[in-house]
Every structure is written in C-alpha cells, then in structure tokens.
Coordinates of C-alpha atoms in Angstrom, one line a residue:
X1 CA -2.3 11.2 -13.9
X2 CA -4.4 14.4 -13.6
X3 CA -3.6 16.6 -10.6
X4 CA -7.1 16.0 -9.4
X5 CA -9.5 14.0 -11.6
X6 CA -13.0 15.3 -12.2
X7 CA -15.6 14.7 -14.9
X8 CA -14.1 17.0 -17.6
X9 CA -10.5 15.8 -17.0
X10 CA -10.3 12.1 -16.4
X11 CA -7.3 10.2 -15.1
X12 CA -5.7 7.2 -16.8
X13 CA -5.8 4.2 -14.6
X14 CA -4.9 0.6 -15.2
X15 CA -8.5 -0.4 -15.7
X16 CA -9.3 2.5 -18.0
X17 CA -10.3 6.2 -17.4
X18 CA -11.4 7.3 -14.0
X19 CA -14.1 10.0 -13.5
X20 CA -14.7 11.7 -10.2
X21 CA -18.2 13.1 -9.6
X22 CA -18.3 15.5 -6.7
X23 CA -21.3 15.1 -4.4
X24 CA -21.4 18.2 -2.0
X25 CA -22.2 17.0 1.5
X26 CA -22.5 13.5 0.3
X27 CA -26.2 14.0 -0.2
X28 CA -27.5 11.9 -3.1
X29 CA -31.2 11.6 -4.2
X30 CA -32.4 8.2 -5.2
X31 CA -32.8 9.6 -8.7
X32 CA -29.2 10.7 -8.9
X33 CA -28.0 7.4 -7.4
X34 CA -29.8 5.6 -10.3
X35 CA -28.2 8.0 -12.8
X36 CA -24.7 7.2 -11.4
X37 CA -25.5 3.5 -11.5
X38 CA -26.6 3.8 -15.1
X39 CA -23.4 5.8 -16.0
X40 CA -21.1 3.3 -14.3
X41 CA -22.7 0.4 -16.2
X42 CA -23.1 2.1 -19.6
X43 CA -19.9 4.2 -19.9
X44 CA -17.5 2.3 -17.5
X45 CA -16.9 -1.1 -16.1
X46 CA -19.7 -1.0 -13.6
X47 CA -17.4 -0.2 -10.6
X48 CA -18.0 2.8 -8.3
X49 CA -15.4 3.8 -5.7
X50 CA -16.5 5.8 -2.6
X51 CA -14.0 8.4 -1.7
X52 CA -12.7 10.0 1.6
X53 CA -14.6 13.2 0.8
X54 CA -17.9 11.3 0.2
X55 CA -17.6 11.7 -3.6
X56 CA -17.9 8.9 -6.2
X57 CA -15.5 7.7 -8.8
X58 CA -16.6 5.8 -11.9
X59 CA -13.9 3.4 -13.1
X60 CA -13.0 1.9 -16.5
X61 CA -14.6 4.7 -18.5
X62 CA -14.2 4.0 -22.2
X63 CA -12.4 6.9 -24.1
X64 CA -15.1 7.2 -26.7
X65 CA -17.8 7.4 -24.1
X66 CA -16.6 10.5 -22.2
X67 CA -18.7 13.1 -24.1
X68 CA -21.9 11.1 -23.6
X69 CA -21.0 10.6 -19.9
X70 CA -20.7 14.4 -19.5
X71 CA -23.9 15.0 -21.4
X72 CA -25.8 12.5 -19.2
X73 CA -24.6 14.0 -15.9
X74 CA -25.2 17.5 -17.1
X75 CA -28.8 16.7 -18.1
X76 CA -29.4 15.5 -14.5
X77 CA -27.6 18.5 -12.9
X78 CA -25.1 16.2 -11.2
X79 CA -22.2 18.4 -12.4
X80 CA -21.5 22.0 -13.2
X81 CA -21.3 23.3 -16.8
X82 CA -18.0 24.9 -16.0
X83 CA -14.8 22.8 -15.8
X84 CA -13.2 25.2 -13.3
X85 CA -16.3 25.5 -11.1
X86 CA -17.1 21.8 -11.0
X87 CA -13.7 21.0 -9.5
X88 CA -14.3 23.3 -6.6
X89 CA -17.3 21.5 -5.2
X90 CA -15.4 19.7 -2.5
X91 CA -17.8 20.1 0.4
X92 CA -18.1 17.6 3.3
X93 CA -20.5 17.4 6.2
X94 CA -21.5 15.0 8.9
X95 CA -23.8 12.5 7.2
X96 CA -26.0 12.6 10.3
X97 CA -26.5 16.4 9.9
X98 CA -30.1 17.5 10.4
X99 CA -31.0 14.0 11.6
X100 CA -29.4 13.6 15.1
X101 CA -28.5 15.9 18.0
X102 CA -26.1 18.7 17.1
X103 CA -25.5 22.4 17.6
X104 CA -26.1 23.6 14.1
X105 CA -27.8 21.9 11.1
X106 CA -25.5 22.4 8.2
X107 CA -27.5 20.8 5.4
X108 CA -28.9 24.0 3.8
X109 CA -25.5 25.7 4.1
X110 CA -23.9 22.9 2.1
X111 CA -26.4 23.5 -0.7
X112 CA -25.9 27.3 -0.6
X113 CA -22.1 27.0 -0.7
X114 CA -22.3 24.7 -3.6
X115 CA -24.4 27.2 -5.6
X116 CA -22.1 30.0 -4.5
X117 CA -18.9 28.2 -5.7
X118 CA -20.4 27.5 -9.1
X119 CA -20.8 31.3 -9.5
X120 CA -17.3 32.2 -8.2
X121 CA -15.2 34.6 -10.4
X122 CA -11.8 33.3 -11.4
X123 CA -12.3 29.8 -10.2
X124 CA -9.2 28.6 -12.0
X125 CA -6.9 30.2 -9.4
X126 CA -8.1 27.9 -6.6
X127 CA -6.7 24.4 -6.3
X128 CA -9.0 21.6 -7.3
X129 CA -8.0 20.0 -4.0
X130 CA -9.3 23.0 -1.9
X131 CA -12.0 21.6 0.4
X132 CA -14.5 22.7 3.0
X133 CA -16.0 20.8 5.9
X134 CA -19.0 21.7 8.0
X135 CA -19.2 20.1 11.4
X136 CA -22.4 20.9 13.2
X137 CA -21.2 19.5 16.5
X138 CA -22.6 16.0 16.1
X139 CA -21.0 12.8 17.4
X140 CA -19.0 11.9 14.3
X141 CA -16.5 14.8 14.7
X142 CA -16.4 15.1 10.9
X143 CA -14.3 18.2 11.3
X144 CA -11.4 16.0 12.5
X145 CA -10.8 15.2 8.8
X146 CA -8.2 17.8 7.5
X147 CA -9.6 20.3 5.0
X148 CA -8.5 23.7 3.8
X149 CA -11.4 25.2 5.7
X150 CA -13.3 23.6 8.6
X151 CA -16.2 25.2 10.3
X152 CA -16.7 23.7 13.7
X153 CA -19.9 24.4 15.7
X154 CA -19.1 25.4 19.2
X155 CA -21.0 27.2 22.1
X156 CA -18.8 28.7 24.8
X157 CA -17.8 32.0 26.5
X158 CA -16.1 33.1 23.3
X159 CA -19.4 32.8 21.4
X160 CA -21.5 34.4 24.2
X161 CA -22.9 30.9 24.6
X162 CA -24.6 31.1 21.2
X163 CA -23.8 28.4 18.5
X164 CA -21.2 29.7 16.1
X165 CA -18.6 28.2 13.8
X166 CA -15.0 28.2 14.9
X167 CA -12.7 28.4 11.9
X168 CA -10.0 25.8 11.4
X169 CA -7.4 26.2 8.6
X170 CA -5.7 23.1 7.3
X171 CA -6.3 21.3 10.6
X172 CA -5.2 24.3 12.8
X173 CA -7.8 25.9 15.0
X174 CA -8.1 29.7 15.1
X175 CA -9.7 32.2 17.4
X176 CA -12.1 33.3 14.6
X177 CA -15.8 32.6 15.1
X178 CA -18.3 33.0 12.3
X179 CA -22.1 33.5 12.5
X180 CA -24.2 30.6 10.9
X181 CA -26.5 33.2 9.4
X182 CA -23.7 34.9 7.4
X183 CA -21.3 31.9 6.9
X184 CA -21.6 31.7 3.1
X185 CA -20.9 35.4 2.6
X186 CA -18.0 35.1 5.1
X187 CA -16.5 32.3 3.0
X188 CA -16.8 34.3 -0.2
X189 CA -15.1 37.3 1.4
X190 CA -12.2 35.1 2.6
X191 CA -11.8 33.5 -0.9
X192 CA -11.8 37.0 -2.4
X193 CA -9.1 38.2 0.0
X194 CA -6.9 35.3 -0.9
X195 CA -6.9 36.0 -4.7
X196 CA -3.7 38.1 -4.7
X197 CA -1.8 35.2 -3.2
X198 CA -2.3 32.8 -6.1
X199 CA 1.1 31.3 -7.1
X200 CA 2.5 30.2 -3.8
X201 CA 3.5 26.7 -4.9
X202 CA 3.4 23.4 -3.0
X203 CA 6.8 21.6 -2.9
X204 CA 5.3 18.2 -2.4
X205 CA 7.5 15.3 -3.4
X206 CA 4.4 13.7 -5.0
X207 CA 4.1 15.1 -8.5
X208 CA 0.3 15.2 -8.7
X209 CA 0.1 16.9 -5.4
X210 CA 2.1 19.9 -6.6
X211 CA 0.1 23.0 -7.4
X212 CA 0.6 26.8 -7.8
X213 CA -3.1 27.4 -7.2
X214 CA -4.4 28.7 -3.9
X215 CA -4.5 26.1 -1.1
X216 CA -4.5 26.9 2.6
X217 CA -1.8 24.5 3.7
X218 CA 0.6 26.0 1.2
X219 CA -0.2 29.5 2.2
X220 CA 0.3 28.6 5.9
X221 CA 3.7 27.2 4.9
X222 CA 4.8 30.2 2.7
X223 CA 3.2 33.1 4.6
X224 CA 3.1 31.9 8.2
X225 CA 0.0 31.8 10.4
X226 CA 0.0 35.5 11.4
X227 CA 0.2 36.9 7.9
X228 CA -2.4 34.5 6.6
X229 CA -4.8 35.3 9.4
X230 CA -4.3 39.0 8.9
X231 CA -5.3 38.5 5.3
X232 CA -8.3 36.4 6.1
X233 CA -9.6 38.6 9.0
X234 CA -7.9 42.0 9.0
X235 CA -7.9 43.8 12.4
X236 CA -9.2 40.8 14.2
X237 CA -5.8 39.9 15.8
X238 CA -6.7 36.2 15.3
X239 CA -4.2 33.5 16.2
X240 CA -3.9 29.8 16.0
X241 CA -5.1 27.9 19.0
X242 CA -2.8 25.3 20.6
X243 CA -4.8 22.1 20.6
X244 CA -4.2 19.8 23.6
X245 CA -5.5 16.8 21.7
X246 CA -6.9 16.4 18.2
X247 CA -10.4 14.9 17.9
X248 CA -10.7 11.7 16.1
X249 CA -13.3 10.9 13.4
X250 CA -16.1 8.7 14.8
X251 CA -18.1 6.3 12.6
X252 CA -21.7 6.1 13.8
X253 CA -23.1 2.8 14.9
X254 CA -25.1 0.7 12.5
X255 CA -28.3 2.2 13.8
X256 CA -28.5 5.9 14.9
X257 CA -31.6 7.2 16.5
X258 CA -32.8 10.4 14.9
X259 CA -34.3 13.5 16.6
X260 CA -37.6 12.1 15.4
X261 CA -37.6 9.1 17.7
X262 CA -39.8 7.1 15.3
X263 CA -37.0 7.0 12.7
X264 CA -33.4 5.9 12.5
X265 CA -30.4 6.3 10.2
X266 CA -28.9 3.0 9.0
X267 CA -25.1 2.9 8.4
X268 CA -24.0 0.4 5.7
X269 CA -20.4 -0.4 4.9
X270 CA -18.9 -1.8 1.7
X271 CA -16.1 -4.3 2.6
X272 CA -13.6 -2.4 0.4
X273 CA -15.2 1.1 -0.1
X274 CA -16.4 0.0 -3.5
X275 CA -19.8 -0.6 -5.0
X276 CA -21.0 -2.3 -8.2
X277 CA -23.6 -0.5 -10.2
X278 CA -26.4 -2.9 -9.1
X279 CA -25.6 -2.2 -5.4
X280 CA -26.1 1.5 -5.8
X281 CA -29.3 0.9 -7.7
X282 CA -30.4 -1.4 -4.9
X283 CA -29.7 1.3 -2.3
X284 CA -31.8 3.8 -4.3
X285 CA -34.6 1.3 -4.2
X286 CA -34.3 0.9 -0.5
X287 CA -34.5 4.6 0.3
X288 CA -37.5 5.0 -2.1
X289 CA -39.3 2.0 -0.5
X290 CA -38.4 2.6 3.2
X291 CA -36.8 6.0 3.6
X292 CA -37.1 9.6 2.4
X293 CA -35.8 9.1 -1.2
X294 CA -32.3 10.2 -0.2
X295 CA -29.0 8.5 0.8
X296 CA -25.8 10.0 2.1
X297 CA -22.3 9.0 1.2
X298 CA -19.9 8.9 4.1
X299 CA -16.2 9.9 4.4
X300 CA -15.5 6.4 5.7
X301 CA -16.5 5.0 2.3
X302 CA -20.0 3.8 3.3
X303 CA -23.6 4.8 2.8
X304 CA -26.1 6.1 5.3
X305 CA -29.9 5.5 4.8
X306 CA -31.8 8.2 6.7
X307 CA -35.3 8.2 8.1
X308 CA -36.0 4.5 8.3
X309 CA -39.0 3.5 10.5
X310 CA -38.3 0.8 13.1
X311 CA -40.7 -1.7 11.4
X312 CA -38.6 -1.6 8.3
X313 CA -35.1 -2.1 9.8
X314 CA -35.2 -5.9 9.5
X315 CA -36.1 -5.6 5.8
X316 CA -33.3 -3.2 5.3
X317 CA -30.8 -5.6 6.9
X318 CA -32.0 -8.5 4.9
X319 CA -31.8 -6.7 1.6
X320 CA -28.5 -5.0 2.4
X321 CA -26.9 -8.3 3.4
X322 CA -28.1 -9.8 0.1
X323 CA -26.1 -7.0 -1.6
X324 CA -23.0 -8.1 0.3
X325 CA -23.0 -4.9 2.5
X326 CA -21.9 -5.1 6.1
X327 CA -24.8 -4.5 8.5
X328 CA -23.9 -6.0 11.9
X329 CA -22.1 -3.8 14.5
X330 CA -19.4 -6.5 15.0
X331 CA -18.7 -6.4 11.2
X332 CA -18.6 -2.6 11.1
X333 CA -16.3 -2.5 14.1
X334 CA -13.6 -3.9 11.8
X335 CA -13.1 -0.8 9.7
X336 CA -10.9 -1.7 6.7
X337 CA -10.4 1.0 4.0
X338 CA -8.1 1.0 1.0
X339 CA -7.2 2.8 -2.2
X340 CA -7.5 1.2 -5.6
X341 CA -4.0 -0.2 -5.3
X342 CA -1.8 -1.7 -8.0
X343 CA -4.8 -3.3 -9.9
X344 CA -6.2 0.1 -10.5
X345 CA -3.6 2.8 -10.1
X346 CA -0.3 3.3 -12.0
X347 CA 1.4 4.4 -8.7
X348 CA 0.0 1.5 -6.6
X349 CA 2.6 -0.8 -5.1
X350 CA 0.4 -3.7 -4.1
X351 CA -3.1 -5.1 -4.5
X352 CA -4.9 -3.3 -1.7
X353 CA -8.5 -4.2 -2.5
X354 CA -7.8 -8.0 -2.7
X355 CA -5.6 -7.8 0.4
X356 CA -8.4 -5.9 2.2
X357 CA -10.9 -8.6 1.3
X358 CA -8.6 -11.4 2.5
X359 CA -7.8 -9.5 5.6
X360 CA -11.5 -9.1 6.4
X361 CA -12.2 -12.8 5.8
X362 CA -9.4 -13.8 8.2
X363 CA -10.2 -11.3 10.9
X364 CA -13.9 -11.8 10.8
X365 CA -13.6 -14.7 13.1
X366 CA -12.2 -12.5 15.9
X367 CA -14.5 -10.7 18.3
X368 CA -14.5 -7.0 17.7
X369 CA -16.4 -5.4 20.6
X370 CA -14.7 -2.0 19.9
X371 CA -13.8 -0.3 16.6
X372 CA -10.5 -1.4 15.0
X373 CA -9.4 0.6 11.9
X374 CA -7.0 -0.6 9.3
X375 CA -5.9 1.4 6.3
X376 CA -4.2 -0.2 3.2
X377 CA -2.4 2.4 1.1
X378 CA -0.5 1.5 -2.0
X379 CA 1.6 4.7 -1.8
X380 CA 2.1 7.5 0.7
X381 CA -0.5 9.8 -0.9
X382 CA -3.2 8.3 1.2
X383 CA -6.1 8.5 -1.3
X384 CA -8.5 6.4 0.9
X385 CA -8.0 8.6 4.0
X386 CA -5.6 11.1 5.5
X387 CA -6.8 10.4 9.0
X388 CA -5.0 8.3 11.6
X389 CA -6.0 4.7 11.9
X390 CA -5.1 2.0 14.4
X391 CA -3.1 0.1 11.7
X392 CA -1.6 1.4 8.5
X393 CA -0.3 -0.9 5.8
X394 CA 1.6 1.0 3.2
X395 CA 4.1 0.6 0.4
X396 CA 5.9 3.8 -0.5
X397 CA 6.6 4.7 -4.1
X398 CA 9.7 3.1 -5.5
X399 CA 10.0 0.8 -2.5
X400 CA 9.8 -3.0 -2.6
X401 CA 8.8 -3.6 1.0
X402 CA 5.4 -3.2 2.7
X403 CA 5.5 -1.4 6.0
X404 CA 3.2 -1.7 9.0
X405 CA 2.5 1.3 11.3
X406 CA 0.3 1.8 14.3
X407 CA -1.8 4.9 15.2
X408 CA -0.7 7.1 12.3
X409 CA -1.6 8.5 8.9
X410 CA 0.1 8.1 5.5
X411 CA 2.1 11.3 5.9
X412 CA 3.9 9.9 8.9
X413 CA 7.6 10.3 9.5
X414 CA 7.6 7.3 11.7
X415 CA 9.7 4.2 10.8
X416 CA 7.3 1.4 9.9
X417 CA 7.9 -2.3 10.4
X418 CA 8.7 -4.2 7.3
X419 CA 6.5 -7.2 6.8
X420 CA 6.4 -10.0 4.3
X421 CA 3.1 -10.0 2.3
X422 CA 2.4 -13.6 3.1
X423 CA 2.8 -12.8 6.8
X424 CA 0.8 -9.6 6.9
X425 CA -2.5 -11.0 8.1
X426 CA -0.8 -13.0 11.0
X427 CA 1.1 -9.8 12.0
X428 CA -2.2 -7.9 12.2
X429 CA -3.8 -10.7 14.2
X430 CA -1.0 -10.6 16.8
X431 CA -1.5 -6.8 17.3
X432 CA -5.3 -7.0 17.6

C-alpha cells in the first residue's frame, strides 16, 4: 500500500486501485463534481469514498485506465501537474466558512494556500500527510481535528481584541498569533524554516505511517516543543499552552441559517460515508438548480449544499431522500462513520461498511434526540477519523477479536471490551 495514495501513485486495494483526489477546503464546483462522477463511472467501479479531510477517493480503478484518469482530471484542473505538489494539497476548513457567523472568513485563504503550495520549492521533503486546517471561529470547531498546522480564529486580550489566528501544532496550542492579512506568507516562511529538519523519522508501528519527510508531530517528538517553536518563530519565546479541555468537532444541524437570512446551508449525510457516481451527479444537479453551483464536502463524510432558499428546501429533501441520503435531524443525530474495511482494504479486519449499514438499520428505531457518534475501524490506523467518538468498534491488526471502546479515538491506549460480532449491535443498544 502506498504511504499516502494520491492520483499519480495509486494504492492496491481488494476492489482494485484506489485514487485519492484532494479537494482543498472541500469546495467543489458542480462542474468538478460531474467530472469526478464521470471518472468514477468510467475508470473505476463507480464508488466514491468521502474522507476525513473532505477529499474523495475513487475506488476500483482499472490498471489500464490510470493514464486516461490523470489526463481527464488535469484537463479540468482538479489536480496539479506535479506529483510532489499535488500530494501537499491537504487543506481543511469549516464547510460553513463564509456562510454563517464566525470571526474570520477563510475561504479565500484556502484558495491562496492551495496555489502557494503548488509553487513550493522542494515539495518532496514534506510528508504527503502534512495537513493544514483553517478554523474561522464557527460553530463546527473544525480545528478540533488534529492537523500538522491548525489556524484557530480568536479575539482576546492577546490579540488586542482583533481577530487573529492562534497557531496549533499537531493538536497543541501555542502562544503564537498570526495576522489574517499575512497568513499565507507566514505559512511559507514556517515551511522554509523547517527544511533543514527533513529526515526526522516517524517510528510508527504501522508501516505506511512511517516517513522521513517533514511532519510536525514527528518534529515535536524528536526536537521537543521549545526547539521546534524556536525554529518556527525565532525570538518570540513562544510556548505550548496547557489546554483545560480539548474542543470537540460539532456537526452542523441538517439546516443551518446563513448570514443572508433568506438562505440556508443543507447538511446531507451518506449512511456509510460513501457515494455512488449517480449520487454525486445528482448533488451537482441540486446545487445548479437550487443553490450557487457549489457543494462542500465535510470531514464527517457528508456533503453540504450552500445558499438554498427556503422555498426550495422541501424539494431538496425529497430529491436527497430519493438518492438514499440522510436528511432528517433524527437520522443525522446517529452519526456512523467507517473505513472501507475488509471488503476494500488489505489491512481490514472486518466488514465495516456492511456492519455500519446493519447497525444503522437496527438503531434507527431508537429515538436520537442528541448526537450519538459511532466509529467502525478495521484497524488502529483510523482512516475514517482520528477524532474521539462516543463508541469505537475496532479490530487491531493481527488480532481476531473485535473491541468496543467508549469516548476515545483509534490511537487509544485503553483496554477495549471484546465483543462477539453477532452480539455487537445488541451491545451498542445497551450502551445507548
């Protein structure tokens, strides 16, 4: 398996080759959505996975179709011409950015950083897993998702009560505050200062997570916080901030009122974080007919439709339900996410997607007035999410038993409860 699949270096999976197309900020025009739908149908098996960084994965790519796939995506400017540059385009933002109340609108910054990264010198020295998240201070707390660099909008005494970005490194808050007007230049300066430290390897037990390229969590481990902060911001005397409580990622409600009160953003969820090509094509049709010609992929493996007028919401619900997407708040309160599992991944221990569907069917009869999150992970890598969830169902590599955890993430050191596969759903029901 490739260290980190992309479009130029595909991963071998059980159902064929897998191509990951990075979608900076999760912003996807209807035109590009149709191109991806066409690519999934023509070059793959028609299946599209939504990832925890709001990217897409095309599954079942035929080996003799890879060149034509690249050519198609290049023609539509969905990928970069450079292999090394394309793999760096891991940029996440709040899907409600620029739409709802927040301190800083990050949408233009996302686009600017994407352009800057595709021009970066020596891109090969940075890990393809290096990732950036922009949190403008909206309700989703998107910055709670661990990334190498998180830029969190704040306004307090330390910022002279002006909105600025507080820098977080691999989930650790710092005392560094960056100006929104110069944020892209600041990022490029930081990346330049890190260049001499290429080669600090990651000693992960998971082979495809190992890398000698620059990644913040590895540098923190190898250099320590003080030395790393001195490299990033010399003479600033920056330190890590002790966090009393880490923020949690919040999924928006199925309807979010926008700043423009006449319009709303519609949150749609796929039952398993997976779309078929015709569903993506259908979503493109919806945003062209009722929205602004743009949809936004979310880190919780769903799709947000912005700028929908109230008179059109009922039509959206009807058409989305016909595409087997979840629309009602009670349905969305049961948040089930999963990786591709044993049916798709050579490392997968059990069939996560099928189990997720069965789990949703069984639990749908229960009242869900508040969000309940369940994560099915076929190994401890946690491809579907690295965040804490209420319930984690995981089978570790090389193990036979399936373990059940509460309020934790896949990198947990906790001892889980062994459960029999046939009893899994009843165990979850007891806990809920």
